[in-house]
Backbone as JSON Lines, residues from 0, in Angstrom:
{"i":0,"aa":"I","n":[-6.16,-13.02,12.06],"ca":[-6.38,-11.41,11.4],"c":[-4.72,-11.82,10.91]}
{"i":1,"aa":"P","n":[-5.36,-11.21,9.53],"ca":[-4.27,-11.2,8.52],"c":[-3.1,-10.31,8.71]}
{"i":2,"aa":"R","n":[-1.67,-11.02,8.73],"ca":[-0.7,-9.83,9.2],"c":[0.25,-9.69,7.76]}
{"i":3,"aa":"F","n":[0.45,-8.47,7.26],"ca":[0.61,-7.26,6.13],"c":[2.17,-7.6,5.52]}
{"i":4,"aa":"N","n":[2.77,-7.28,6.97],"ca":[4.57,-6.84,7.14],"c":[5.42,-8.06,6.76]}
{"i":5,"aa":"E","n":[4.85,-8.95,6.93],"ca":[6.32,-10.93,6.31],"c":[6.05,-10.29,5.07]}
{"i":6,"aa":"S","n":[7.66,-10.62,5.77],"ca":[8.77,-10.57,5.28],"c":[8.75,-11.63,4.07]}
{"i":7,"aa":"E","n":[8.93,-11.49,2.24],"ca":[8.73,-12.39,1.87],"c":[10.08,-13.45,2.14]}
{"i":8,"aa":"G","n":[9.76,-15.35,2.09],"ca":[10.25,-16.38,1.9],"c":[10.81,-16.44,3.54]}
{"i":9,"aa":"H","n":[9.7,-15.53,4.55],"ca":[9.63,-16.56,5.81],"c":[8.67,-16.03,6.25]}
{"i":10,"aa":"G","n":[7.94,-16.74,7.39],"ca":[6.81,-16.89,8.52],"c":[5.47,-16.89,6.57]}
{"i":11,"aa":"P","n":[4.63,-17.33,7.86],"ca":[3.43,-17.84,7.75],"c":[2.59,-17.35,5.96]}
{"i":12,"aa":"K","n":[2.01,-18.02,5.11],"ca":[1.78,-17.0,4.0],"c":[0.79,-16.35,4.0]}
{"i":13,"aa":"R","n":[0.07,-16.43,2.44],"ca":[-1.17,-15.95,3.05],"c":[-2.47,-17.11,2.9]}
{"i":14,"aa":"L","n":[-3.59,-17.24,3.31],"ca":[-4.18,-17.74,2.36],"c":[-4.82,-17.6,1.42]}
{"i":15,"aa":"H","n":[-5.07,-15.86,1.51],"ca":[-5.85,-15.56,0.17],"c":[-4.82,-14.29,-0.79]}
{"i":16,"aa":"P","n":[-5.24,-13.28,-1.7],"ca":[-4.61,-13.05,-1.47],"c":[-4.97,-11.33,-1.74]}
{"i":17,"aa":"V","n":[-3.66,-10.45,-1.04],"ca":[-4.47,-9.13,0.12],"c":[-6.0,-8.37,-0.8]}
{"i":18,"aa":"E","n":[-6.12,-8.76,-1.87],"ca":[-7.33,-7.82,-2.3],"c":[-8.54,-8.3,-2.2]}
{"i":19,"aa":"D","n":[-8.48,-10.18,-1.21],"ca":[-9.57,-10.65,-1.32],"c":[-10.07,-9.52,-0.1]}
{"i":20,"aa":"Y","n":[-9.34,-9.7,0.82],"ca":[-10.08,-9.51,2.29],"c":[-9.87,-7.86,2.28]}
{"i":21,"aa":"F","n":[-10.47,-6.57,1.57],"ca":[-11.48,-5.88,1.03],"c":[-12.54,-5.76,0.15]}
{"i":22,"aa":"D","n":[-13.22,-4.62,0.23],"ca":[-15.55,-4.72,-0.46],"c":[-14.62,-3.45,-1.38]}
{"i":23,"aa":"D","n":[-15.75,-2.72,-1.55],"ca":[-15.2,-2.06,-2.69],"c":[-15.13,-0.81,-1.17]}
{"i":24,"aa":"L","n":[-15.97,-0.72,-0.51],"ca":[-16.02,0.42,1.01],"c":[-15.24,0.43,0.96]}
{"i":25,"aa":"S","n":[-14.36,-0.42,1.86],"ca":[-13.02,-0.82,2.96],"c":[-11.73,0.28,1.56]}
{"i":26,"aa":"M","n":[-12.36,-0.21,0.16],"ca":[-11.13,0.56,-0.77],"c":[-10.88,1.67,-1.2]}
{"i":27,"aa":"H","n":[-12.26,2.56,-0.35],"ca":[-12.19,3.29,-0.43],"c":[-12.29,4.22,0.41]}
{"i":28,"aa":"L","n":[-12.56,3.98,2.03],"ca":[-12.22,4.58,2.5],"c":[-10.66,3.92,3.54]}
{"i":29,"aa":"M","n":[-10.04,3.01,2.67],"ca":[-8.35,3.3,2.96],"c":[-8.17,4.64,1.78]}
{"i":30,"aa":"Y","n":[-8.66,3.94,0.33],"ca":[-7.19,5.32,0.0],"c":[-7.91,6.57,0.32]}
{"i":31,"aa":"E","n":[-9.08,6.89,1.08],"ca":[-9.54,8.44,1.03],"c":[-8.32,9.03,2.64]}
{"i":32,"aa":"I","n":[-8.51,7.84,3.52],"ca":[-7.76,7.7,4.78],"c":[-6.03,8.01,4.62]}
{"i":33,"aa":"Y","n":[-5.84,7.06,3.46],"ca":[-4.25,7.4,2.94],"c":[-4.41,7.78,2.1]}
{"i":34,"aa":"R","n":[-5.21,8.74,0.93],"ca":[-4.09,8.88,-0.12],"c":[-3.5,9.66,0.32]}
{"i":35,"aa":"K","n":[-2.82,10.71,0.5],"ca":[-1.48,11.72,0.05],"c":[-0.34,10.63,0.22]}
{"i":36,"aa":"D","n":[-0.2,8.72,1.43],"ca":[0.46,8.55,1.68],"c":[1.03,7.0,-0.36]}
{"i":37,"aa":"F","n":[-1.07,7.44,-0.54],"ca":[-0.82,6.77,-2.4],"c":[0.58,7.5,-2.63]}
{"i":38,"aa":"E","n":[-0.71,8.97,-2.53],"ca":[0.29,9.59,-4.22],"c":[1.87,9.92,-3.82]}
{"i":39,"aa":"L","n":[2.61,10.41,-2.6],"ca":[3.75,10.63,-2.28],"c":[4.46,9.83,-2.72]}
{"i":40,"aa":"F","n":[4.04,8.15,-2.77],"ca":[5.07,6.39,-2.42],"c":[4.26,5.56,-4.05]}
{"i":41,"aa":"R","n":[3.77,6.61,-4.56],"ca":[2.95,6.24,-5.77],"c":[2.23,4.89,-6.02]}
{"i":42,"aa":"Y","n":[1.57,4.29,-4.79],"ca":[0.97,3.68,-4.72],"c":[-0.56,3.28,-5.41]}
{"i":43,"aa":"D","n":[-0.23,1.39,-5.63],"ca":[-0.73,2.04,-7.19],"c":[-2.09,1.3,-6.32]}
{"i":44,"aa":"F","n":[-3.16,2.18,-6.29],"ca":[-4.6,2.15,-5.36],"c":[-5.67,0.82,-6.23]}
{"i":45,"aa":"D","n":[-5.64,0.73,-7.97],"ca":[-6.96,-0.32,-8.55],"c":[-5.89,-1.95,-8.66]}
{"i":46,"aa":"N","n":[-4.14,-2.28,-7.85],"ca":[-4.13,-3.59,-7.87],"c":[-3.53,-3.43,-6.07]}
{"i":47,"aa":"P","n":[-4.03,-3.94,-5.62],"ca":[-3.15,-3.74,-4.07],"c":[-2.11,-5.25,-4.42]}
{"i":48,"aa":"A","n":[-2.67,-6.18,-5.17],"ca":[-1.64,-7.37,-5.4],"c":[-0.58,-6.47,-5.28]}
{"i":49,"aa":"N","n":[-0.05,-5.92,-6.08],"ca":[1.47,-4.85,-6.73],"c":[1.89,-4.24,-5.93]}
{"i":50,"aa":"K","n":[3.27,-4.26,-5.34],"ca":[4.2,-4.17,-4.06],"c":[5.37,-3.12,-5.25]}
{"i":51,"aa":"M","n":[5.27,-2.77,-5.99],"ca":[5.3,-1.67,-6.05],"c":[5.17,-0.67,-6.58]}
{"i":52,"aa":"P","n":[6.22,0.65,-6.33],"ca":[5.07,1.69,-7.02],"c":[4.64,1.96,-8.34]}
{"i":53,"aa":"I","n":[3.93,2.65,-8.64],"ca":[3.41,2.86,-10.41],"c":[4.04,4.14,-10.87]}
{"i":54,"aa":"G","n":[5.06,4.41,-9.89],"ca":[6.51,5.79,-10.91],"c":[7.0,5.43,-10.25]}
{"i":55,"aa":"E","n":[7.91,7.1,-10.49],"ca":[9.66,6.57,-9.53],"c":[8.61,7.83,-8.33]}
{"i":56,"aa":"I","n":[9.44,6.9,-7.04],"ca":[9.05,7.26,-6.24],"c":[10.44,9.44,-6.03]}
{"i":57,"aa":"D","n":[9.54,10.43,-6.29],"ca":[10.6,11.61,-6.13],"c":[10.77,11.87,-3.82]}
{"i":58,"aa":"L","n":[12.08,11.31,-4.32],"ca":[12.56,11.22,-2.85],"c":[12.95,12.25,-2.1]}
{"i":59,"aa":"A","n":[13.93,14.02,-2.69],"ca":[13.56,14.7,-2.42],"c":[11.73,15.25,-2.24]}
{"i":60,"aa":"E","n":[10.62,14.9,-2.3],"ca":[9.23,15.41,-1.79],"c":[9.0,14.19,-0.3]}
{"i":61,"aa":"V","n":[9.43,12.76,-0.96],"ca":[9.6,12.85,0.3],"c":[9.91,13.31,1.58]}
{"i":62,"aa":"H","n":[11.22,13.07,1.36],"ca":[12.48,13.95,2.68],"c":[12.18,15.55,2.87]}
{"i":63,"aa":"A","n":[10.74,16.48,1.96],"ca":[10.44,17.43,2.09],"c":[8.58,17.31,3.29]}
{"i":64,"aa":"K","n":[7.69,16.14,2.65],"ca":[7.21,15.41,3.85],"c":[6.95,15.52,5.16]}
{"i":65,"aa":"L","n":[8.31,14.93,4.63],"ca":[9.07,13.83,6.03],"c":[9.53,15.14,6.94]}
{"i":66,"aa":"G","n":[9.7,16.21,6.88],"ca":[10.07,17.48,7.52],"c":[9.17,18.93,7.49]}
{"i":67,"aa":"E","n":[7.81,18.05,7.66],"ca":[6.97,18.81,7.62],"c":[6.67,19.17,9.31]}
């Protein structure tokens, strides 16, 4: 099983890019399940290899959602 939460610079390196582990169906299911997280944290659905948000994260919105 691949490890996705390894910190940069230590731990095992992935043999394949993260996007190679997902097909169209699994990408769709992942988005449907985690849609709110993708939107709240501005995750890049179209590019799983992108580790950075695609826009500025609204911390007030994050705190409000976490407080619900």
